[in-house]
CSV table of C-alpha atoms in Angstrom, one decimal:
chain,number,residue,atom,x,y,z
A,1,MET,CA,0.1,0.1,-0.3
A,2,LEU,CA,2.7,2.1,0.6
A,3,GLU,CA,4.4,1.8,-2.0
A,4,VAL,CA,1.5,2.1,-4.2
A,5,ALA,CA,1.3,6.1,-2.7
A,6,LEU,CA,4.7,6.9,-3.2
A,7,GLY,CA,4.1,5.7,-6.6
A,8,VAL,CA,1.5,8.0,-7.1
A,9,VAL,CA,3.3,10.7,-5.7
A,10,LEU,CA,6.1,10.3,-7.4
A,11,GLN,CA,4.1,10.3,-11.0
A,12,VAL,CA,2.3,13.6,-9.2
A,13,VAL,CA,5.9,15.4,-8.9
A,14,LEU,CA,7.3,14.0,-11.9
A,15,GLY,CA,3.5,15.7,-13.7
A,16,LEU,CA,3.9,19.0,-12.3
A,17,VAL,CA,8.1,19.2,-12.5
A,18,ALA,CA,7.4,18.5,-16.1
A,19,ALA,CA,4.3,20.7,-16.4
A,20,SER,CA,7.2,23.5,-15.2
A,21,VAL,CA,9.9,23.0,-17.7
A,22,ALA,CA,7.0,23.0,-20.6
A,23,TYR,CA,5.5,26.0,-20.0
A,24,THR,CA,9.1,27.1,-19.4
A,25,LEU,CA,10.5,26.8,-23.1
A,26,TYR,CA,6.6,27.7,-24.1
A,27,CYS,CA,7.4,31.0,-22.3
A,28,THR,CA,10.7,31.0,-23.7
A,29,VAL,CA,10.0,30.1,-27.7
A,30,ARG,CA,6.9,32.7,-27.5
A,31,GLY,CA,8.9,35.3,-25.7
A,32,LEU,CA,12.1,35.3,-27.8
A,33,HIS,CA,9.6,35.5,-31.2
A,34,ALA,CA,8.3,38.9,-29.8
A,35,LEU,CA,10.8,40.8,-29.5
A,36,ILE,CA,11.3,43.2,-32.2
A,37,GLU,CA,14.2,43.4,-34.7
A,38,PRO,CA,15.5,47.1,-35.4
A,39,PRO,CA,15.2,47.6,-39.2
A,40,GLU,CA,18.4,47.6,-40.6
A,41,GLN,CA,17.5,51.1,-42.9
A,42,VAL,CA,15.8,54.2,-41.6
A,43,GLU,CA,14.0,56.2,-43.4
A,44,PRO,CA,14.9,59.9,-43.5
A,45,ARG,CA,13.1,62.3,-41.4
A,46,SER,CA,13.1,66.1,-41.8
A,47,THR,CA,13.1,66.5,-37.8
A,48,TRP,CA,13.8,63.9,-35.3
A,49,PRO,CA,12.6,64.3,-31.1
A,50,ARG,CA,14.9,65.0,-29.2
A,51,VAL,CA,16.2,62.1,-27.0
A,52,SER,CA,18.4,62.9,-23.3
A,53,MET,CA,20.4,59.9,-22.1
A,54,ILE,CA,20.9,60.0,-19.0
A,55,VAL,CA,23.6,57.8,-17.1
A,56,PRO,CA,24.3,58.0,-13.2
A,57,ALA,CA,27.8,56.7,-12.8
A,58,CYS,CA,29.2,55.9,-8.7
A,59,ASN,CA,32.9,54.8,-8.8
A,60,GLU,CA,32.6,53.5,-12.3
A,61,ALA,CA,35.9,55.2,-13.3
A,62,ASP,CA,36.9,51.5,-15.0
A,63,THR,CA,34.3,51.2,-17.5
A,64,LEU,CA,32.8,54.9,-17.7
A,65,GLU,CA,34.7,56.3,-20.3
A,66,GLU,CA,34.7,54.1,-22.7
A,67,ALA,CA,31.6,53.1,-22.4
A,68,THR,CA,30.0,56.7,-22.6
A,69,ARG,CA,32.4,57.4,-25.9
A,70,ALA,CA,30.5,54.6,-27.5
A,71,LYS,CA,27.4,56.4,-26.5
A,72,LEU,CA,28.3,59.5,-27.8
A,73,SER,CA,29.6,57.9,-31.2
A,74,SER,CA,25.8,57.8,-32.1
A,75,ASP,CA,24.6,59.1,-34.9
A,76,TYR,CA,21.1,60.6,-33.9
A,77,PRO,CA,20.7,63.8,-34.9
A,78,ASN,CA,19.2,65.2,-31.7
A,79,LEU,CA,21.0,63.8,-29.1
A,80,GLU,CA,21.6,64.8,-25.2
A,81,LEU,CA,23.6,63.1,-22.9
A,82,VAL,CA,22.8,63.6,-19.4
A,83,LEU,CA,26.1,62.1,-17.5
A,84,ILE,CA,25.7,61.9,-13.4
A,85,ASP,CA,28.4,61.8,-11.0
A,86,ASP,CA,26.9,60.3,-8.0
A,87,ARG,CA,29.3,60.5,-4.5
A,88,SER,CA,31.7,59.1,-6.1
A,89,THR,CA,35.4,58.7,-5.0
A,90,ASP,CA,37.2,57.0,-7.3
A,91,GLY,CA,37.8,59.3,-10.2
A,92,THR,CA,34.5,59.2,-11.6
A,93,SER,CA,33.9,63.1,-11.4
A,94,GLU,CA,37.4,63.8,-13.0
A,95,ILE,CA,35.7,61.7,-15.9
A,96,VAL,CA,32.6,63.5,-16.0
A,97,ASP,CA,34.2,66.9,-16.3
A,98,ARG,CA,36.6,65.5,-18.8
A,99,ILE,CA,33.9,64.7,-21.2
A,100,ALA,CA,31.7,67.2,-20.8
A,101,ALA,CA,34.0,69.6,-21.6
A,102,ASN,CA,35.1,68.4,-25.0
A,103,ASP,CA,31.8,67.4,-26.4
A,104,PRO,CA,28.7,69.9,-26.4
A,105,ARG,CA,26.2,67.6,-26.7
A,106,VAL,CA,26.9,66.3,-22.4
A,107,ARG,CA,25.7,67.8,-19.3
A,108,ALA,CA,27.7,67.3,-16.0
A,109,VAL,CA,25.5,66.5,-13.2
A,110,HIS,CA,27.8,66.2,-9.6
A,111,ILE,CA,26.1,64.3,-6.6
A,112,SER,CA,27.3,64.8,-3.1
A,113,GLU,CA,25.0,63.9,-0.8
A,114,LEU,CA,22.0,61.3,-1.1
A,115,PRO,CA,19.0,62.8,0.8
A,116,PRO,CA,17.0,60.5,3.5
A,117,GLY,CA,14.4,58.1,1.8
A,118,TRP,CA,16.0,57.5,-1.5
A,119,LEU,CA,18.1,54.7,-3.4
A,120,GLY,CA,21.0,56.3,-4.9
A,121,LYS,CA,20.3,55.3,-8.0
A,122,VAL,CA,16.5,56.0,-8.3
A,123,HIS,CA,17.9,59.6,-7.1
A,124,ALA,CA,20.4,60.7,-9.6
A,125,LEU,CA,18.1,59.3,-12.2
A,126,SER,CA,16.0,62.0,-10.9
A,127,ARG,CA,18.1,64.7,-10.6
A,128,GLY,CA,19.1,63.6,-14.2
A,129,CYS,CA,15.7,64.5,-15.4
A,130,GLU,CA,15.4,67.9,-14.0
A,131,GLY,CA,17.4,69.2,-16.7
A,132,ALA,CA,16.7,67.3,-19.3
A,133,THR,CA,15.9,68.7,-22.6
A,134,GLY,CA,14.7,65.9,-24.2
A,135,GLU,CA,10.9,64.9,-25.6
A,136,TRP,CA,12.1,61.4,-24.8
A,137,LEU,CA,14.3,60.4,-21.9
A,138,LEU,CA,16.4,57.3,-22.3
A,139,PHE,CA,17.8,55.9,-18.8
A,140,CYS,CA,20.8,53.4,-19.4
A,141,ASP,CA,23.5,52.3,-17.0
A,142,ALA,CA,27.0,53.9,-16.9
A,143,ASP,CA,28.8,50.6,-18.2
A,144,VAL,CA,26.7,49.7,-21.4
A,145,HIS,CA,28.1,50.1,-25.0
A,146,ILE,CA,25.6,51.4,-27.6
A,147,ASP,CA,26.7,51.3,-31.5
A,148,SER,CA,26.4,54.4,-33.4
A,149,ASP,CA,23.3,53.4,-35.1
A,150,PHE,CA,21.3,51.8,-32.7
A,151,LEU,CA,19.3,54.7,-31.0
A,152,ARG,CA,18.7,56.3,-34.1
A,153,ARG,CA,16.8,52.7,-35.7
A,154,VAL,CA,14.9,52.0,-32.4
A,155,MET,CA,13.4,55.5,-32.7
A,156,ALA,CA,12.2,55.3,-35.6
A,157,GLU,CA,10.8,52.4,-35.2
A,158,SER,CA,9.0,53.1,-32.0
A,159,LEU,CA,7.5,56.4,-33.8
A,160,ARG,CA,6.2,54.2,-36.4
A,161,ARG,CA,4.6,52.0,-34.0
A,162,ASP,CA,3.5,54.8,-31.7
A,163,LEU,CA,5.7,53.5,-28.7
A,164,GLU,CA,6.2,55.5,-25.8
A,165,PHE,CA,8.2,53.2,-23.5
A,166,VAL,CA,11.2,50.6,-25.4
A,167,THR,CA,13.3,48.3,-23.1
A,168,LEU,CA,15.2,45.3,-24.8
A,169,LEU,CA,17.4,42.2,-24.9
A,170,PRO,CA,20.9,43.2,-25.0
A,171,ARG,CA,24.0,41.6,-25.5
A,172,ILE,CA,25.8,40.5,-22.1
A,173,LEU,CA,29.5,39.6,-22.5
A,174,SER,CA,31.2,36.2,-21.3
A,175,SER,CA,33.7,36.7,-18.7
A,176,SER,CA,34.3,33.2,-17.3
A,177,PHE,CA,33.1,29.5,-17.3
A,178,ALA,CA,31.2,29.4,-14.0
A,179,LEU,CA,30.4,33.3,-14.3
A,180,ASP,CA,28.4,31.8,-18.0
A,181,VAL,CA,26.4,28.7,-16.0
A,182,ALA,CA,24.7,31.1,-13.3
A,183,LEU,CA,24.2,33.8,-16.4
A,184,ALA,CA,22.4,31.2,-18.6
A,185,THR,CA,20.3,30.4,-16.0
A,186,PHE,CA,19.9,34.0,-15.0
A,187,THR,CA,18.7,34.8,-18.1
A,188,ARG,CA,17.0,31.9,-18.9
A,189,ILE,CA,14.6,32.7,-16.1
A,190,LEU,CA,14.2,36.4,-16.6
A,191,VAL,CA,13.0,35.7,-20.2
A,192,ALA,CA,10.6,33.3,-19.4
A,193,SER,CA,9.9,34.7,-16.4
A,194,GLY,CA,9.3,38.0,-18.2
A,195,ARG,CA,6.2,37.0,-21.0
A,196,LEU,CA,7.6,39.0,-23.2
A,197,TRP,CA,5.2,38.8,-25.6
A,198,LEU,CA,2.4,40.5,-23.4
A,199,VAL,CA,4.3,43.3,-22.9
A,200,ALA,CA,2.9,44.7,-25.9
A,201,ASP,CA,-0.7,44.2,-24.8
A,202,PRO,CA,-3.2,47.0,-23.3
A,203,ARG,CA,-5.2,43.8,-22.1
A,204,SER,CA,-2.0,43.0,-19.4
A,205,ARG,CA,-0.5,43.8,-16.9
A,206,VAL,CA,2.8,42.4,-17.8
A,207,ALA,CA,5.3,44.9,-18.2
A,208,VAL,CA,9.1,44.7,-18.1
A,209,GLY,CA,12.3,47.0,-18.1
A,210,GLY,CA,16.0,47.1,-17.7
A,211,GLY,CA,18.8,49.5,-16.2
A,212,VAL,CA,20.4,48.8,-19.8
A,213,PHE,CA,18.1,50.7,-22.0
A,214,ASN,CA,14.5,52.7,-20.8
A,215,LEU,CA,13.6,54.9,-23.4
A,216,VAL,CA,10.4,56.7,-22.4
A,217,GLU,CA,9.2,59.8,-23.9
A,218,ARG,CA,8.4,62.5,-21.4
A,219,ARG,CA,4.9,62.7,-21.7
A,220,ALA,CA,4.2,59.0,-20.6
A,221,LEU,CA,6.7,59.6,-17.9
A,222,ASP,CA,4.7,62.9,-16.7
A,223,ARG,CA,1.4,60.8,-17.0
A,224,THR,CA,2.6,58.4,-13.8
A,225,ARG,CA,3.5,59.4,-10.0
A,226,GLY,CA,6.9,59.3,-11.2
A,227,LEU,CA,10.6,59.2,-10.2
A,228,GLU,CA,9.7,59.8,-6.6
A,229,TRP,CA,7.1,57.4,-6.1
A,230,LEU,CA,9.9,55.0,-6.8
A,231,ARG,CA,12.5,56.7,-5.0
A,232,LEU,CA,12.9,53.3,-2.2
A,233,GLU,CA,11.9,50.7,-5.0
A,234,ILE,CA,15.5,48.3,-5.3
A,235,ALA,CA,14.1,46.6,-8.8
A,236,ASP,CA,13.1,50.4,-9.9
A,237,ASP,CA,14.2,49.4,-13.6
A,238,VAL,CA,11.3,47.2,-14.0
A,239,ALA,CA,9.7,48.8,-11.6
A,240,LEU,CA,9.0,52.2,-13.6
A,241,GLY,CA,8.2,49.7,-17.1
A,242,GLN,CA,5.2,48.8,-14.5
A,243,MET,CA,4.2,52.0,-13.5
A,244,LEU,CA,4.3,53.3,-16.8
A,245,LYS,CA,2.4,50.0,-18.3
A,246,ARG,CA,0.0,51.1,-15.5
A,247,SER,CA,-0.6,54.5,-17.1
A,248,GLY,CA,-1.1,53.8,-20.2
A,249,ALA,CA,2.1,53.3,-21.9
A,250,ARG,CA,2.0,51.6,-25.0
A,251,SER,CA,5.5,49.0,-24.6
A,252,ALA,CA,7.5,46.8,-26.1
A,253,VAL,CA,10.7,44.9,-26.4
A,254,PHE,CA,13.1,45.2,-28.9
A,255,ASP,CA,16.2,43.2,-29.8
A,256,GLY,CA,19.3,45.0,-28.9
A,257,THR,CA,22.3,42.3,-29.4
A,258,ARG,CA,23.2,44.2,-32.5
A,259,GLY,CA,23.6,47.6,-31.0
A,260,VAL,CA,24.2,47.1,-27.3
A,261,HIS,CA,26.2,44.8,-25.1
A,262,LEU,CA,27.7,45.3,-22.1
A,263,HIS,CA,29.0,42.5,-19.1
A,264,PHE,CA,26.4,41.9,-16.7
A,265,TYR,CA,28.9,41.1,-14.5
A,266,ARG,CA,32.8,40.0,-14.4
A,267,SER,CA,33.1,37.3,-12.3
A,268,LEU,CA,30.9,34.7,-10.4
A,269,GLY,CA,32.1,36.6,-6.9
A,270,GLU,CA,30.8,40.2,-8.5
A,271,MET,CA,27.4,38.4,-9.5
A,272,MET,CA,26.8,37.6,-5.7
A,273,ARG,CA,27.8,40.7,-4.5
A,274,GLY,CA,25.5,42.7,-7.1
A,275,LEU,CA,22.5,40.6,-6.8
A,276,GLU,CA,23.0,41.1,-2.6
A,277,LYS,CA,20.2,43.1,-2.6
A,278,ASN,CA,18.1,42.8,-5.6
A,279,ALA,CA,17.9,39.0,-4.8
A,280,TYR,CA,16.4,38.8,-1.6
A,281,ALA,CA,14.4,42.5,-2.4
A,282,VAL,CA,13.1,41.2,-5.6
A,283,PHE,CA,12.1,37.2,-4.9
A,284,GLY,CA,12.0,37.7,-1.2
A,285,GLY,CA,9.4,40.4,-1.1
A,286,LEU,CA,11.8,41.3,2.0
A,287,ARG,CA,10.4,38.6,3.9
A,288,PRO,CA,12.0,35.7,5.0
A,289,LEU,CA,9.1,33.1,4.7
A,290,GLN,CA,8.4,34.2,1.5
A,291,LEU,CA,11.8,34.1,0.3
A,292,ALA,CA,12.1,30.3,1.6
A,293,LEU,CA,8.7,29.5,-0.3
A,294,MET,CA,10.5,30.7,-3.4
A,295,LEU,CA,13.7,29.0,-2.6
A,296,SER,CA,12.6,25.4,-1.8
A,297,LEU,CA,10.4,26.1,-5.5
A,298,MET,CA,12.7,27.2,-7.2
A,299,VAL,CA,15.9,24.0,-5.8
A,300,SER,CA,12.7,21.6,-6.3
A,301,LEU,CA,11.5,22.4,-9.6
A,302,GLU,CA,15.2,22.9,-11.0
A,303,LEU,CA,17.1,19.9,-9.4
A,304,PHE,CA,14.2,17.2,-9.3
A,305,PRO,CA,15.3,16.1,-13.0
A,306,VAL,CA,18.9,15.6,-11.8
A,307,VAL,CA,17.7,13.5,-8.6
A,308,ALA,CA,14.6,11.6,-10.9
A,309,LEU,CA,17.9,10.0,-12.6
A,310,ALA,CA,18.8,8.5,-9.6
A,311,LEU,CA,15.5,6.7,-8.8
A,312,PRO,CA,14.9,2.8,-9.2
A,313,SER,CA,12.1,3.9,-11.8
A,314,THR,CA,13.3,3.4,-15.2
A,315,THR,CA,10.2,5.8,-16.0
A,316,ALA,CA,11.2,8.3,-13.3
A,317,ARG,CA,14.9,7.9,-15.6
A,318,VAL,CA,13.4,8.6,-18.9
A,319,ALA,CA,11.6,11.7,-17.6
A,320,GLY,CA,14.4,13.2,-15.4
A,321,ALA,CA,16.2,13.2,-18.8
A,322,ALA,CA,13.7,14.5,-21.3
A,323,MET,CA,13.2,17.4,-18.2
A,324,LEU,CA,16.9,18.4,-18.3
A,325,ALA,CA,16.8,18.2,-22.0
A,326,THR,CA,14.0,20.6,-22.0
A,327,THR,CA,15.6,23.5,-20.0
A,328,ALA,CA,19.2,23.0,-21.7
A,329,LEU,CA,16.9,23.6,-24.9
A,330,SER,CA,15.3,26.8,-23.2
A,331,GLN,CA,18.9,28.3,-21.7
A,332,ALA,CA,20.4,27.4,-24.9
A,333,LEU,CA,17.8,29.2,-26.9
A,334,VAL,CA,17.9,32.2,-24.7
A,335,ALA,CA,21.8,32.2,-25.1
A,336,ARG,CA,21.8,32.2,-29.4
A,337,ALA,CA,19.4,34.7,-29.2
A,338,GLY,CA,21.6,36.6,-27.1
A,339,ARG,CA,24.5,35.9,-29.1
A,340,ARG,CA,26.4,33.8,-26.3
A,341,GLY,CA,27.9,30.3,-26.9
A,342,ILE,CA,25.4,27.5,-25.7
A,343,GLY,CA,27.9,25.0,-24.0
A,344,THR,CA,27.9,27.0,-20.8
A,345,ALA,CA,23.7,26.7,-20.9
A,346,LEU,CA,24.1,23.4,-21.1
A,347,VAL,CA,25.1,22.2,-17.7
A,348,PRO,CA,22.3,20.7,-16.0
A,349,ALA,CA,21.9,22.3,-12.4
A,350,LEU,CA,25.1,24.3,-11.2
A,351,GLY,CA,23.6,26.8,-12.1
A,352,PRO,CA,19.9,27.0,-10.3
A,353,LEU,CA,22.2,26.3,-7.0
A,354,LEU,CA,24.3,29.0,-7.3
A,355,LEU,CA,21.2,31.2,-7.7
A,356,SER,CA,20.0,29.5,-4.8
A,357,TRP,CA,23.3,30.2,-2.5
A,358,PHE,CA,23.4,33.8,-3.6
A,359,GLY,CA,19.8,34.3,-3.0
A,360,LEU,CA,20.2,32.7,0.8
A,361,ARG,CA,23.1,34.5,1.5
A,362,SER,CA,21.0,38.1,0.5
A,363,ALA,CA,18.8,36.6,2.5
A,364,VAL,CA,21.1,35.8,5.8
A,365,LEU,CA,23.1,39.0,5.4
A,366,ALA,CA,19.9,41.6,4.9
A,367,HIS,CA,18.7,39.9,8.7
A,368,LEU,CA,22.0,40.2,10.0
A,369,ARG,CA,22.2,43.8,9.6
A,370,GLY,CA,18.7,44.5,9.8
A,371,GLY,CA,18.7,46.2,6.2
A,372,ILE,CA,20.4,46.1,2.9
A,373,VAL,CA,23.4,47.7,2.1
A,374,TRP,CA,24.6,49.4,-0.9
A,375,ARG,CA,27.0,52.1,-2.1
A,376,GLY,CA,28.0,52.3,1.7
A,377,THR,CA,24.0,53.9,2.7
A,378,HIS,CA,22.3,51.2,5.1
A,379,TYR,CA,18.5,50.6,4.6
A,380,SER,CA,16.7,49.3,6.6
A,381,LEU,CA,14.0,46.5,5.7
A,382,ALA,CA,10.7,48.9,7.4
A,383,GLU,CA,11.5,51.6,5.0
A,384,LEU,CA,12.6,49.0,1.9
A,385,ARG,CA,8.9,47.5,3.0
A,386,ALA,CA,7.2,50.7,2.4
A,387,GLY,CA,8.7,51.7,-0.8
A,388,ARG,CA,8.2,48.5,-2.5
A,389,ARG,CA,6.9,49.0,-5.7
A,390,PHE,CA,7.6,45.9,-7.8
A,391,GLU,CA,5.1,43.9,-8.4
A,392,VAL,CA,5.2,40.2,-8.7
A,393,PHE,CA,2.6,38.4,-10.6
């Protein structure tokens, strides 16, 4: 009797995990297919709307100048770049001033103090908006490289489609085997959970955003509660996309892999530290029980196919192998779409284990510290909970 009951439980678990794996593949394929490809050829226009590219930089001396030169190589005819030195101590300030002195399109902004109740990046973006003159605003991280013709191509397609908010999938550069294994799982989860085909559907609440490239028409941003409403939101880039769509902004996701590239992280340790705040805040909602449940579910779904390979049941072993192959296919499709090698995408289990460890570490540190420390500032869990705008649905 017990053996029969255990067999039924195994079949149910196999079915649930198989459904999850299949749904991930479905979301991956459909999401990647929904990406908008910017046109190679752009029809001439008599006028182009002014775009203010707003770039916050906090201790980015190692990467800022090269990435900013790439941004300034743009052939977009009506571009302004607002370069913000956000309390830097490593020479970033001097680089910002030097670039601004040599290019009239660049305006330097220096921030010496962070007011209470703000995250540094959101505050820097808000300050950058204050003096920006563009009809469109492009929020872009300091280490992002943008090809010379890409902004013009994206703007042309956005105007043709009458869009008001655009984000994109960038090309993520490789750094090491271990990091790429973690990134393969990370990007697969982002693409699948993003349900990208629904972003353009005004009937759906699904919305996304990314600090790499968030392009918004200013009048659409003016219809929202504004950046001040996001002042304590750790996932500010995604929450911006959600806020805009809630206000009716026509949104879309572009394929940016042939025009935008960056290193998300340059080492596994840097990724672990980078997710120190995001993993706990986004996936755990700043509540330990919620995080524990989500981590347990993630580990169970991701690692059960490996466990199934060791079970005596032939059916379980075959199902486990099939599920691992399906997950590897999802990751390979995302890697190929992102113009990355697929070799590390085919490594099972290791990526989920690494991400689960990062999430657990984030939770432990947050509770030991009574909050989250980021860019030298401590934020209590209470204030972050009160300022949370990101929605999981």
